[in-house]
Amino acid sequence: MRILKYAAAATLLATAPLAAAQQISIATGGTGGTYYPYGGGLAELIGNHIEGAEAVAEVTGASVENMGLVWRGDSDLALALADTVYQAYNGTGDFEGRQLENIRALASIYPNAVQIVTLAGSGIESLSDLEGKTVSVGAPGSGTEVNAQTLLEANGITYDDIDARRLNFNETADAIRDGDIDAGFWSVGPPTSSIMNLATTRDIQLVGLTDEEIAKAKAAEPVFAAYKLRAGLYEGMDEAVQSVGIPNVLVVSSEMDEELAYEITKVLFEYTDELIAIHPAANDTTVEFSVESTPIAFHPGALRYYEEVGAEIADNQRP
């Protein structure tokens, strides 16, 4: 009988399921932008290179929504624009009176470019030409809308001056293609699939910013920086276009386990080539860009990695 009991116990051990892998959710954005493919690539890295962990990229309304998801613990990681992250961390702007004190950064991963797209021949040649037009300013709660509103208002244009539509990237591209709107804003790592697809079916034009418009935007939002969209970025784009860029930040809760935060940061920078194969925006995913661009405190696990590789950390980047 004792032998039978041991045999039964051995059988149970042999057939018992392995411990479930740790599930990590990554809040990204719409499928037509860069966040979703980049987040999917990061999820692959985590699953392939961090033992006992699995990750999945989730479609969301992007930056502003993502801050709330991490703050509430509904997502473990999130991608968001630096201005949105800065406002959430400090309780300013869209987060006036509701500071999200538990937000921490793992890294700044690449810069977004504000891209204003219209059809060739639309008559929209400058930012001021948007007045009186129907314009998509991005999905509700997205970093694109935050950037669009800041850029417009810094240059004397309010929502009262345009017919503002809040559409995601794919909806914006479709509406421009179909003539339902005159122009649209994207704040995303270039090139982005929704603009690329639009450019294959319609002749598009990107609206450039003047030096004065960029200076006013930077005065209104210090995390803006001049950024040049290169010629040939999209089909039919024969000349470079001047715009503004803003870093994208990978954020987590301060409550994330320090070892896990360290491992994710390490994987991000040591397997970047795998991310580049998924999206070219990852060419800017470097330790140097991260420590130069991150506007809030790093998570202690991320700090441990940066210190290991000899990166210089600013005082405001320490908790």
PDB file of C-alpha atoms in Angstrom:
ATOM      1  CA  MET A   1       0.000   0.000   0.000  1.00  0.00           C
ATOM      2  CA  ARG A   2       2.851   2.366   0.900  1.00  0.00           C
ATOM      3  CA  ILE A   3       4.487   1.661  -2.478  1.00  0.00           C
ATOM      4  CA  LEU A   4       1.206   2.403  -4.258  1.00  0.00           C
ATOM      5  CA  LYS A   5       0.907   5.739  -2.368  1.00  0.00           C
ATOM      6  CA  TYR A   6       4.435   6.759  -3.405  1.00  0.00           C
ATOM      7  CA  ALA A   7       3.700   5.734  -6.996  1.00  0.00           C
ATOM      8  CA  ALA A   8       0.503   7.794  -7.018  1.00  0.00           C
ATOM      9  CA  ALA A   9       2.355  10.795  -5.571  1.00  0.00           C
ATOM     10  CA  ALA A  10       5.059  10.461  -8.213  1.00  0.00           C
ATOM     11  CA  THR A  11       2.424  10.363 -10.950  1.00  0.00           C
ATOM     12  CA  LEU A  12       0.785  13.526  -9.609  1.00  0.00           C
ATOM     13  CA  LEU A  13       4.155  15.323  -9.525  1.00  0.00           C
ATOM     14  CA  ALA A  14       4.919  14.231 -13.072  1.00  0.00           C
ATOM     15  CA  THR A  15       1.614  15.495 -14.416  1.00  0.00           C
ATOM     16  CA  ALA A  16       1.287  18.692 -12.278  1.00  0.00           C
ATOM     17  CA  PRO A  17       1.393  21.874 -14.431  1.00  0.00           C
ATOM     18  CA  LEU A  18       4.438  24.073 -14.216  1.00  0.00           C
ATOM     19  CA  ALA A  19       4.051  27.353 -12.333  1.00  0.00           C
ATOM     20  CA  ALA A  20       2.373  29.933 -14.542  1.00  0.00           C
ATOM     21  CA  ALA A  21       4.674  32.516 -16.090  1.00  0.00           C
ATOM     22  CA  GLN A  22       4.418  36.067 -14.806  1.00  0.00           C
ATOM     23  CA  GLN A  23       2.056  37.954 -17.106  1.00  0.00           C
ATOM     24  CA  ILE A  24       3.120  41.509 -17.994  1.00  0.00           C
ATOM     25  CA  SER A  25       0.789  43.878 -19.831  1.00  0.00           C
ATOM     26  CA  ILE A  26       2.163  46.724 -21.956  1.00  0.00           C
ATOM     27  CA  ALA A  27      -0.192  49.636 -22.693  1.00  0.00           C
ATOM     28  CA  THR A  28       0.599  51.004 -26.160  1.00  0.00           C
ATOM     29  CA  GLY A  29      -1.720  52.927 -28.531  1.00  0.00           C
ATOM     30  CA  GLY A  30      -3.678  52.359 -31.730  1.00  0.00           C
ATOM     31  CA  THR A  31      -2.596  49.787 -34.298  1.00  0.00           C
ATOM     32  CA  GLY A  32      -1.801  52.486 -36.864  1.00  0.00           C
ATOM     33  CA  GLY A  33       0.982  54.085 -34.834  1.00  0.00           C
ATOM     34  CA  THR A  34       4.425  53.097 -33.595  1.00  0.00           C
ATOM     35  CA  TYR A  35       3.538  52.275 -29.981  1.00  0.00           C
ATOM     36  CA  TYR A  36       1.727  49.052 -30.823  1.00  0.00           C
ATOM     37  CA  PRO A  37       4.428  47.384 -32.970  1.00  0.00           C
ATOM     38  CA  TYR A  38       7.170  48.669 -30.660  1.00  0.00           C
ATOM     39  CA  GLY A  39       5.265  47.374 -27.614  1.00  0.00           C
ATOM     40  CA  GLY A  40       4.766  44.052 -29.367  1.00  0.00           C
ATOM     41  CA  GLY A  41       8.500  43.854 -30.004  1.00  0.00           C
ATOM     42  CA  LEU A  42       9.236  44.625 -26.357  1.00  0.00           C
ATOM     43  CA  ALA A  43       6.761  41.913 -25.330  1.00  0.00           C
ATOM     44  CA  GLU A  44       8.702  39.438 -27.487  1.00  0.00           C
ATOM     45  CA  LEU A  45      11.976  40.484 -25.874  1.00  0.00           C
ATOM     46  CA  ILE A  46      10.555  39.996 -22.396  1.00  0.00           C
ATOM     47  CA  GLY A  47       9.123  36.574 -23.259  1.00  0.00           C
ATOM     48  CA  ASN A  48      12.329  35.436 -24.971  1.00  0.00           C
ATOM     49  CA  HIS A  49      14.935  36.779 -22.575  1.00  0.00           C
ATOM     50  CA  ILE A  50      13.433  37.091 -19.068  1.00  0.00           C
ATOM     51  CA  GLU A  51      12.959  33.705 -17.454  1.00  0.00           C
ATOM     52  CA  GLY A  52       9.467  33.080 -16.108  1.00  0.00           C
ATOM     53  CA  ALA A  53       7.918  36.136 -17.750  1.00  0.00           C
ATOM     54  CA  GLU A  54       5.478  36.612 -20.612  1.00  0.00           C
ATOM     55  CA  ALA A  55       4.212  39.918 -21.954  1.00  0.00           C
ATOM     56  CA  VAL A  56       1.480  41.182 -24.254  1.00  0.00           C
ATOM     57  CA  ALA A  57       0.973  44.543 -25.987  1.00  0.00           C
ATOM     58  CA  GLU A  58      -2.490  46.034 -25.498  1.00  0.00           C
ATOM     59  CA  VAL A  59      -4.267  48.496 -27.794  1.00  0.00           C
ATOM     60  CA  THR A  60      -5.194  51.690 -25.890  1.00  0.00           C
ATOM     61  CA  GLY A  61      -5.978  55.363 -26.416  1.00  0.00           C
ATOM     62  CA  ALA A  62      -2.252  56.052 -25.886  1.00  0.00           C
ATOM     63  CA  SER A  63      -0.408  58.474 -23.611  1.00  0.00           C
ATOM     64  CA  VAL A  64      -2.953  60.079 -21.269  1.00  0.00           C
ATOM     65  CA  GLU A  65      -4.987  56.887 -20.875  1.00  0.00           C
ATOM     66  CA  ASN A  66      -1.803  54.879 -20.361  1.00  0.00           C
ATOM     67  CA  MET A  67      -0.781  56.981 -17.360  1.00  0.00           C
ATOM     68  CA  GLY A  68      -4.011  56.059 -15.612  1.00  0.00           C
ATOM     69  CA  LEU A  69      -3.623  52.387 -16.502  1.00  0.00           C
ATOM     70  CA  VAL A  70      -0.211  52.195 -14.840  1.00  0.00           C
ATOM     71  CA  TRP A  71      -1.264  54.335 -11.882  1.00  0.00           C
ATOM     72  CA  ARG A  72      -4.230  52.056 -11.176  1.00  0.00           C
ATOM     73  CA  GLY A  73      -2.195  48.895 -11.729  1.00  0.00           C
ATOM     74  CA  ASP A  74      -4.275  47.842 -14.743  1.00  0.00           C
ATOM     75  CA  SER A  75      -1.103  47.764 -16.897  1.00  0.00           C
ATOM     76  CA  ASP A  76       2.458  46.962 -15.852  1.00  0.00           C
ATOM     77  CA  LEU A  77       4.286  49.039 -18.447  1.00  0.00           C
ATOM     78  CA  ALA A  78       3.161  51.819 -20.751  1.00  0.00           C
ATOM     79  CA  LEU A  79       4.493  53.954 -23.563  1.00  0.00           C
ATOM     80  CA  ALA A  80       3.722  57.659 -23.366  1.00  0.00           C
ATOM     81  CA  LEU A  81       4.909  61.003 -24.640  1.00  0.00           C
ATOM     82  CA  ALA A  82       7.305  62.877 -22.378  1.00  0.00           C
ATOM     83  CA  ASP A  83       5.051  65.903 -21.929  1.00  0.00           C
ATOM     84  CA  THR A  84       2.177  63.705 -20.771  1.00  0.00           C
ATOM     85  CA  VAL A  85       4.504  61.782 -18.447  1.00  0.00           C
ATOM     86  CA  TYR A  86       5.903  65.018 -17.029  1.00  0.00           C
ATOM     87  CA  GLN A  87       2.415  66.428 -16.417  1.00  0.00           C
ATOM     88  CA  ALA A  88       1.220  63.219 -14.748  1.00  0.00           C
ATOM     89  CA  TYR A  89       4.304  63.049 -12.526  1.00  0.00           C
ATOM     90  CA  ASN A  90       4.011  66.697 -11.459  1.00  0.00           C
ATOM     91  CA  GLY A  91       0.225  67.108 -11.428  1.00  0.00           C
ATOM     92  CA  THR A  92       0.133  69.824 -14.102  1.00  0.00           C
ATOM     93  CA  GLY A  93      -1.670  70.320 -17.435  1.00  0.00           C
ATOM     94  CA  ASP A  94      -4.166  67.523 -18.073  1.00  0.00           C
ATOM     95  CA  PHE A  95      -3.319  66.156 -14.616  1.00  0.00           C
ATOM     96  CA  GLU A  96      -3.933  69.373 -12.665  1.00  0.00           C
ATOM     97  CA  GLY A  97      -5.121  68.356  -9.206  1.00  0.00           C
ATOM     98  CA  ARG A  98      -4.520  64.634  -9.758  1.00  0.00           C
ATOM     99  CA  GLN A  99      -0.791  64.060  -9.523  1.00  0.00           C
ATOM    100  CA  LEU A 100       0.227  60.437 -10.213  1.00  0.00           C
ATOM    101  CA  GLU A 101       3.048  60.191  -7.701  1.00  0.00           C
ATOM    102  CA  ASN A 102       3.774  56.504  -8.297  1.00  0.00           C
ATOM    103  CA  ILE A 103       4.809  56.939 -11.963  1.00  0.00           C
ATOM    104  CA  ARG A 104       8.463  56.026 -12.694  1.00  0.00           C
ATOM    105  CA  ALA A 105      10.469  55.687 -15.903  1.00  0.00           C
ATOM    106  CA  LEU A 106      12.454  52.757 -17.192  1.00  0.00           C
ATOM    107  CA  ALA A 107      13.727  54.599 -20.263  1.00  0.00           C
ATOM    108  CA  SER A 108      13.125  57.120 -23.006  1.00  0.00           C
ATOM    109  CA  ILE A 109      13.039  54.922 -26.090  1.00  0.00           C
ATOM    110  CA  TYR A 110      12.800  57.109 -29.218  1.00  0.00           C
ATOM    111  CA  PRO A 111      11.565  60.577 -30.221  1.00  0.00           C
ATOM    112  CA  ASN A 112       8.155  61.202 -31.712  1.00  0.00           C
ATOM    113  CA  ALA A 113       7.732  63.681 -34.496  1.00  0.00           C
ATOM    114  CA  VAL A 114       4.667  65.872 -34.803  1.00  0.00           C
ATOM    115  CA  GLN A 115       3.519  65.213 -38.379  1.00  0.00           C
ATOM    116  CA  ILE A 116       0.791  67.361 -39.934  1.00  0.00           C
ATOM    117  CA  VAL A 117      -0.559  65.659 -43.042  1.00  0.00           C
ATOM    118  CA  THR A 118      -2.863  66.903 -45.774  1.00  0.00           C
ATOM    119  CA  LEU A 119      -3.488  66.022 -49.419  1.00  0.00           C
ATOM    120  CA  ALA A 120      -1.353  67.642 -52.086  1.00  0.00           C
ATOM    121  CA  GLY A 121      -3.246  70.562 -53.591  1.00  0.00           C
ATOM    122  CA  SER A 122      -5.359  71.145 -50.473  1.00  0.00           C
ATOM    123  CA  GLY A 123      -4.082  74.701 -50.165  1.00  0.00           C
ATOM    124  CA  ILE A 124      -2.771  74.018 -46.659  1.00  0.00           C
ATOM    125  CA  GLU A 125       0.845  75.119 -46.755  1.00  0.00           C
ATOM    126  CA  SER A 126       1.397  76.318 -43.190  1.00  0.00           C
ATOM    127  CA  LEU A 127       0.125  75.961 -39.626  1.00  0.00           C
ATOM    128  CA  SER A 128      -1.978  79.112 -39.949  1.00  0.00           C
ATOM    129  CA  ASP A 129      -3.710  77.624 -43.013  1.00  0.00           C
ATOM    130  CA  LEU A 130      -5.434  75.138 -40.681  1.00  0.00           C
ATOM    131  CA  GLU A 131      -7.737  77.905 -39.443  1.00  0.00           C
ATOM    132  CA  GLY A 132     -11.275  77.317 -40.679  1.00  0.00           C
ATOM    133  CA  LYS A 133     -10.444  73.738 -41.706  1.00  0.00           C
ATOM    134  CA  THR A 134     -11.609  70.347 -40.434  1.00  0.00           C
ATOM    135  CA  VAL A 135      -8.645  68.839 -38.626  1.00  0.00           C
ATOM    136  CA  SER A 136      -8.064  65.606 -36.709  1.00  0.00           C
ATOM    137  CA  VAL A 137      -6.136  66.386 -33.526  1.00  0.00           C
ATOM    138  CA  GLY A 138      -5.689  62.737 -32.473  1.00  0.00           C
ATOM    139  CA  ALA A 139      -7.613  60.202 -30.426  1.00  0.00           C
ATOM    140  CA  PRO A 140      -9.221  61.385 -27.169  1.00  0.00           C
ATOM    141  CA  GLY A 141      -6.739  61.082 -24.324  1.00  0.00           C
ATOM    142  CA  SER A 142      -3.781  60.612 -26.650  1.00  0.00           C
ATOM    143  CA  GLY A 143      -0.399  62.314 -26.571  1.00  0.00           C
ATOM    144  CA  THR A 144      -1.058  63.407 -30.129  1.00  0.00           C
ATOM    145  CA  GLU A 145      -3.936  65.587 -28.977  1.00  0.00           C
ATOM    146  CA  VAL A 146      -1.839  67.018 -26.133  1.00  0.00           C
ATOM    147  CA  ASN A 147       0.919  67.913 -28.618  1.00  0.00           C
ATOM    148  CA  ALA A 148      -1.481  69.252 -31.248  1.00  0.00           C
ATOM    149  CA  GLN A 149      -3.299  71.491 -28.804  1.00  0.00           C
ATOM    150  CA  THR A 150      -0.041  72.813 -27.316  1.00  0.00           C
ATOM    151  CA  LEU A 151       1.476  73.521 -30.740  1.00  0.00           C
ATOM    152  CA  LEU A 152      -1.665  75.238 -32.027  1.00  0.00           C
ATOM    153  CA  GLU A 153      -2.289  77.363 -28.937  1.00  0.00           C
ATOM    154  CA  ALA A 154       1.366  78.393 -28.712  1.00  0.00           C
ATOM    155  CA  ASN A 155       0.894  79.843 -32.184  1.00  0.00           C
ATOM    156  CA  GLY A 156      -2.410  81.588 -31.545  1.00  0.00           C
ATOM    157  CA  ILE A 157      -4.791  78.910 -32.869  1.00  0.00           C
ATOM    158  CA  THR A 158      -7.466  77.379 -30.640  1.00  0.00           C
ATOM    159  CA  TYR A 159     -10.066  74.677 -31.188  1.00  0.00           C
ATOM    160  CA  ASP A 160     -12.523  77.527 -31.805  1.00  0.00           C
ATOM    161  CA  ASP A 161     -10.543  78.370 -34.950  1.00  0.00           C
ATOM    162  CA  ILE A 162     -10.794  74.868 -36.460  1.00  0.00           C
ATOM    163  CA  ASP A 163     -13.366  72.096 -36.729  1.00  0.00           C
ATOM    164  CA  ALA A 164     -11.513  69.664 -34.453  1.00  0.00           C
ATOM    165  CA  ARG A 165     -12.101  65.929 -34.819  1.00  0.00           C
ATOM    166  CA  ARG A 166     -10.698  63.410 -32.328  1.00  0.00           C
ATOM    167  CA  LEU A 167      -9.706  60.431 -34.471  1.00  0.00           C
ATOM    168  CA  ASN A 168      -7.065  57.754 -34.024  1.00  0.00           C
ATOM    169  CA  PHE A 169      -4.280  57.331 -36.580  1.00  0.00           C
ATOM    170  CA  ASN A 170      -6.058  54.900 -38.902  1.00  0.00           C
ATOM    171  CA  GLU A 171      -9.306  56.885 -38.730  1.00  0.00           C
ATOM    172  CA  THR A 172      -7.408  60.094 -39.493  1.00  0.00           C
ATOM    173  CA  ALA A 173      -5.723  58.551 -42.544  1.00  0.00           C
ATOM    174  CA  ASP A 174      -9.056  57.179 -43.820  1.00  0.00           C
ATOM    175  CA  ALA A 175     -10.802  60.529 -43.290  1.00  0.00           C
ATOM    176  CA  ILE A 176      -8.088  62.420 -45.197  1.00  0.00           C
ATOM    177  CA  ARG A 177      -8.196  59.850 -48.013  1.00  0.00           C
ATOM    178  CA  ASP A 178     -11.983  60.092 -48.276  1.00  0.00           C
ATOM    179  CA  GLY A 179     -12.052  63.900 -48.114  1.00  0.00           C
ATOM    180  CA  ASP A 180     -13.957  63.966 -44.807  1.00  0.00           C
ATOM    181  CA  ILE A 181     -11.300  66.136 -43.150  1.00  0.00           C
ATOM    182  CA  ASP A 182      -8.693  68.545 -44.496  1.00  0.00           C
ATOM    183  CA  ALA A 183      -5.677  67.588 -42.388  1.00  0.00           C
ATOM    184  CA  GLY A 184      -4.574  65.558 -39.415  1.00  0.00           C
ATOM    185  CA  PHE A 185      -1.987  65.465 -36.667  1.00  0.00           C
ATOM    186  CA  TRP A 186       0.204  62.499 -35.838  1.00  0.00           C
ATOM    187  CA  SER A 187       2.667  62.529 -32.941  1.00  0.00           C
ATOM    188  CA  VAL A 188       4.488  59.277 -33.531  1.00  0.00           C
ATOM    189  CA  GLY A 189       7.848  57.790 -34.422  1.00  0.00           C
ATOM    190  CA  PRO A 190       8.356  58.151 -38.175  1.00  0.00           C
ATOM    191  CA  PRO A 191       7.718  56.441 -40.479  1.00  0.00           C
ATOM    192  CA  THR A 192       4.313  55.246 -39.334  1.00  0.00           C
ATOM    193  CA  SER A 193       2.168  52.691 -41.153  1.00  0.00           C
ATOM    194  CA  SER A 194      -1.054  54.708 -41.362  1.00  0.00           C
ATOM    195  CA  ILE A 195       0.654  57.607 -43.186  1.00  0.00           C
ATOM    196  CA  MET A 196       2.609  55.164 -45.360  1.00  0.00           C
ATOM    197  CA  ASN A 197      -0.618  53.459 -46.397  1.00  0.00           C
ATOM    198  CA  LEU A 198      -2.300  56.792 -47.108  1.00  0.00           C
ATOM    199  CA  ALA A 199       0.646  57.861 -49.279  1.00  0.00           C
ATOM    200  CA  THR A 200       0.221  54.776 -51.486  1.00  0.00           C
ATOM    201  CA  THR A 201      -3.353  55.749 -52.413  1.00  0.00           C
ATOM    202  CA  ARG A 202      -3.242  59.578 -52.365  1.00  0.00           C
ATOM    203  CA  ASP A 203      -0.638  62.261 -52.999  1.00  0.00           C
ATOM    204  CA  ILE A 204       0.092  63.649 -49.567  1.00  0.00           C
ATOM    205  CA  GLN A 205       1.844  66.728 -48.275  1.00  0.00           C
ATOM    206  CA  LEU A 206       3.436  67.280 -44.860  1.00  0.00           C
ATOM    207  CA  VAL A 207       3.031  70.761 -43.414  1.00  0.00           C
ATOM    208  CA  GLY A 208       6.285  72.228 -42.106  1.00  0.00           C
ATOM    209  CA  LEU A 209       6.815  74.596 -39.192  1.00  0.00           C
ATOM    210  CA  THR A 210       8.771  77.841 -39.280  1.00  0.00           C
ATOM    211  CA  ASP A 211      11.611  78.624 -36.872  1.00  0.00           C
ATOM    212  CA  GLU A 212       9.321  81.089 -35.108  1.00  0.00           C
ATOM    213  CA  GLU A 213       6.541  78.521 -34.716  1.00  0.00           C
ATOM    214  CA  ILE A 214       9.012  76.010 -33.284  1.00  0.00           C
ATOM    215  CA  ALA A 215      10.389  78.608 -30.855  1.00  0.00           C
ATOM    216  CA  LYS A 216       6.874  79.398 -29.607  1.00  0.00           C
ATOM    217  CA  ALA A 217       6.117  75.686 -29.215  1.00  0.00           C
ATOM    218  CA  LYS A 218       9.300  75.132 -27.207  1.00  0.00           C
ATOM    219  CA  ALA A 219       8.472  78.095 -24.963  1.00  0.00           C
ATOM    220  CA  ALA A 220       5.078  76.525 -24.237  1.00  0.00           C
ATOM    221  CA  GLU A 221       6.409  72.964 -23.823  1.00  0.00           C
ATOM    222  CA  PRO A 222      10.072  72.618 -22.783  1.00  0.00           C
ATOM    223  CA  VAL A 223      10.273  68.937 -23.820  1.00  0.00           C
ATOM    224  CA  PHE A 224       9.720  69.891 -27.483  1.00  0.00           C
ATOM    225  CA  ALA A 225      12.810  69.979 -29.714  1.00  0.00           C
ATOM    226  CA  ALA A 226      13.287  70.889 -33.376  1.00  0.00           C
ATOM    227  CA  TYR A 227      13.090  67.752 -35.534  1.00  0.00           C
ATOM    228  CA  LYS A 228      13.536  67.367 -39.293  1.00  0.00           C
ATOM    229  CA  LEU A 229      11.459  64.798 -41.174  1.00  0.00           C
ATOM    230  CA  ARG A 230      13.810  63.528 -43.862  1.00  0.00           C
ATOM    231  CA  ALA A 231      13.084  63.601 -47.584  1.00  0.00           C
ATOM    232  CA  GLY A 232      11.759  60.263 -48.847  1.00  0.00           C
ATOM    233  CA  LEU A 233      10.247  59.355 -45.495  1.00  0.00           C
ATOM    234  CA  TYR A 234       6.931  58.757 -47.241  1.00  0.00           C
ATOM    235  CA  GLU A 235       6.099  58.117 -50.893  1.00  0.00           C
ATOM    236  CA  GLY A 236       6.104  61.390 -52.804  1.00  0.00           C
ATOM    237  CA  MET A 237       7.849  63.332 -50.031  1.00  0.00           C
ATOM    238  CA  ASP A 238      10.646  64.927 -52.042  1.00  0.00           C
ATOM    239  CA  GLU A 239      11.913  67.467 -49.505  1.00  0.00           C
ATOM    240  CA  ALA A 240      12.717  67.451 -45.802  1.00  0.00           C
ATOM    241  CA  VAL A 241      10.110  69.069 -43.551  1.00  0.00           C
ATOM    242  CA  GLN A 242      10.834  70.898 -40.324  1.00  0.00           C
ATOM    243  CA  SER A 243       8.738  70.013 -37.279  1.00  0.00           C
ATOM    244  CA  VAL A 244       9.120  69.318 -33.569  1.00  0.00           C
ATOM    245  CA  GLY A 245       9.918  66.081 -31.780  1.00  0.00           C
ATOM    246  CA  ILE A 246       9.297  64.808 -28.291  1.00  0.00           C
ATOM    247  CA  PRO A 247      10.683  61.749 -26.461  1.00  0.00           C
ATOM    248  CA  ASN A 248       8.606  58.655 -25.765  1.00  0.00           C
ATOM    249  CA  VAL A 249       8.982  57.222 -22.292  1.00  0.00           C
ATOM    250  CA  LEU A 250       8.521  53.654 -21.053  1.00  0.00           C
ATOM    251  CA  VAL A 251       6.845  54.016 -17.663  1.00  0.00           C
ATOM    252  CA  VAL A 252       5.992  51.694 -14.782  1.00  0.00           C
ATOM    253  CA  SER A 253       4.654  51.973 -11.266  1.00  0.00           C
ATOM    254  CA  SER A 254       7.049  52.647  -8.404  1.00  0.00           C
ATOM    255  CA  GLU A 255       5.625  49.438  -6.938  1.00  0.00           C
ATOM    256  CA  MET A 256       7.091  47.228  -9.674  1.00  0.00           C
ATOM    257  CA  ASP A 257       9.562  44.678  -8.308  1.00  0.00           C
ATOM    258  CA  GLU A 258      13.072  46.139  -8.541  1.00  0.00           C
ATOM    259  CA  GLU A 259      14.584  43.013 -10.072  1.00  0.00           C
ATOM    260  CA  LEU A 260      11.916  42.867 -12.777  1.00  0.00           C
ATOM    261  CA  ALA A 261      12.421  46.556 -13.609  1.00  0.00           C
ATOM    262  CA  TYR A 262      16.163  45.935 -13.853  1.00  0.00           C
ATOM    263  CA  GLU A 263      15.715  42.915 -16.119  1.00  0.00           C
ATOM    264  CA  ILE A 264      13.324  44.735 -18.482  1.00  0.00           C
ATOM    265  CA  THR A 265      15.678  47.724 -18.746  1.00  0.00           C
ATOM    266  CA  LYS A 266      18.643  45.441 -19.405  1.00  0.00           C
ATOM    267  CA  VAL A 267      16.794  43.463 -22.091  1.00  0.00           C
ATOM    268  CA  LEU A 268      15.612  46.688 -23.751  1.00  0.00           C
ATOM    269  CA  PHE A 269      19.148  47.953 -24.327  1.00  0.00           C
ATOM    270  CA  GLU A 270      20.997  44.682 -24.829  1.00  0.00           C
ATOM    271  CA  TYR A 271      18.650  43.220 -27.462  1.00  0.00           C
ATOM    272  CA  THR A 272      17.809  46.438 -29.308  1.00  0.00           C
ATOM    273  CA  ASP A 273      18.710  44.856 -32.644  1.00  0.00           C
ATOM    274  CA  GLU A 274      15.645  42.625 -32.301  1.00  0.00           C
ATOM    275  CA  LEU A 275      13.449  45.720 -31.814  1.00  0.00           C
ATOM    276  CA  ILE A 276      14.991  47.467 -34.826  1.00  0.00           C
ATOM    277  CA  ALA A 277      14.015  44.488 -36.970  1.00  0.00           C
ATOM    278  CA  ILE A 278      10.392  45.132 -35.939  1.00  0.00           C
ATOM    279  CA  HIS A 279      10.366  48.941 -36.238  1.00  0.00           C
ATOM    280  CA  PRO A 280      13.109  51.386 -37.302  1.00  0.00           C
ATOM    281  CA  ALA A 281      12.172  53.810 -34.496  1.00  0.00           C
ATOM    282  CA  ALA A 282      14.199  51.543 -32.198  1.00  0.00           C
ATOM    283  CA  ASN A 283      17.373  52.829 -33.859  1.00  0.00           C
ATOM    284  CA  ASP A 284      17.078  55.651 -31.308  1.00  0.00           C
ATOM    285  CA  THR A 285      16.712  53.280 -28.339  1.00  0.00           C
ATOM    286  CA  THR A 286      20.051  53.931 -26.650  1.00  0.00           C
ATOM    287  CA  VAL A 287      21.230  54.517 -23.107  1.00  0.00           C
ATOM    288  CA  GLU A 288      22.539  57.921 -24.185  1.00  0.00           C
ATOM    289  CA  PHE A 289      19.175  59.077 -25.573  1.00  0.00           C
ATOM    290  CA  SER A 290      17.388  57.752 -22.507  1.00  0.00           C
ATOM    291  CA  VAL A 291      19.421  59.586 -19.883  1.00  0.00           C
ATOM    292  CA  GLU A 292      19.448  62.786 -21.951  1.00  0.00           C
ATOM    293  CA  SER A 293      15.690  62.804 -22.541  1.00  0.00           C
ATOM    294  CA  THR A 294      13.816  61.315 -19.573  1.00  0.00           C
ATOM    295  CA  PRO A 295      11.992  64.111 -17.693  1.00  0.00           C
ATOM    296  CA  ILE A 296      11.046  62.230 -14.489  1.00  0.00           C
ATOM    297  CA  ALA A 297      12.624  59.908 -11.923  1.00  0.00           C
ATOM    298  CA  PHE A 298      13.793  56.462 -12.999  1.00  0.00           C
ATOM    299  CA  HIS A 299      12.623  53.326 -11.195  1.00  0.00           C
ATOM    300  CA  PRO A 300      15.348  52.027  -8.841  1.00  0.00           C
ATOM    301  CA  GLY A 301      15.685  48.876 -10.963  1.00  0.00           C
ATOM    302  CA  ALA A 302      16.365  50.963 -14.073  1.00  0.00           C
ATOM    303  CA  LEU A 303      18.803  53.159 -12.133  1.00  0.00           C
ATOM    304  CA  ARG A 304      20.744  50.043 -11.165  1.00  0.00           C
ATOM    305  CA  TYR A 305      21.222  49.158 -14.833  1.00  0.00           C
ATOM    306  CA  TYR A 306      22.242  52.685 -15.854  1.00  0.00           C
ATOM    307  CA  GLU A 307      24.780  52.838 -13.037  1.00  0.00           C
ATOM    308  CA  GLU A 308      26.175  49.451 -14.056  1.00  0.00           C
ATOM    309  CA  VAL A 309      26.876  50.737 -17.578  1.00  0.00           C
ATOM    310  CA  GLY A 310      28.334  54.010 -16.330  1.00  0.00           C
ATOM    311  CA  ALA A 311      25.577  56.380 -17.464  1.00  0.00           C
ATOM    312  CA  GLU A 312      25.438  59.824 -15.874  1.00  0.00           C
ATOM    313  CA  ILE A 313      22.091  60.353 -14.105  1.00  0.00           C
ATOM    314  CA  ALA A 314      20.688  63.816 -13.373  1.00  0.00           C
ATOM    315  CA  ASP A 315      19.417  64.660  -9.894  1.00  0.00           C
ATOM    316  CA  ASN A 316      15.812  65.002 -11.111  1.00  0.00           C
ATOM    317  CA  GLN A 317      16.017  61.441 -12.516  1.00  0.00           C
ATOM    318  CA  ARG A 318      16.520  59.954  -9.058  1.00  0.00           C
ATOM    319  CA  PRO A 319      13.456  59.123  -6.900  1.00  0.00           C
TER     320      PRO A 319
END
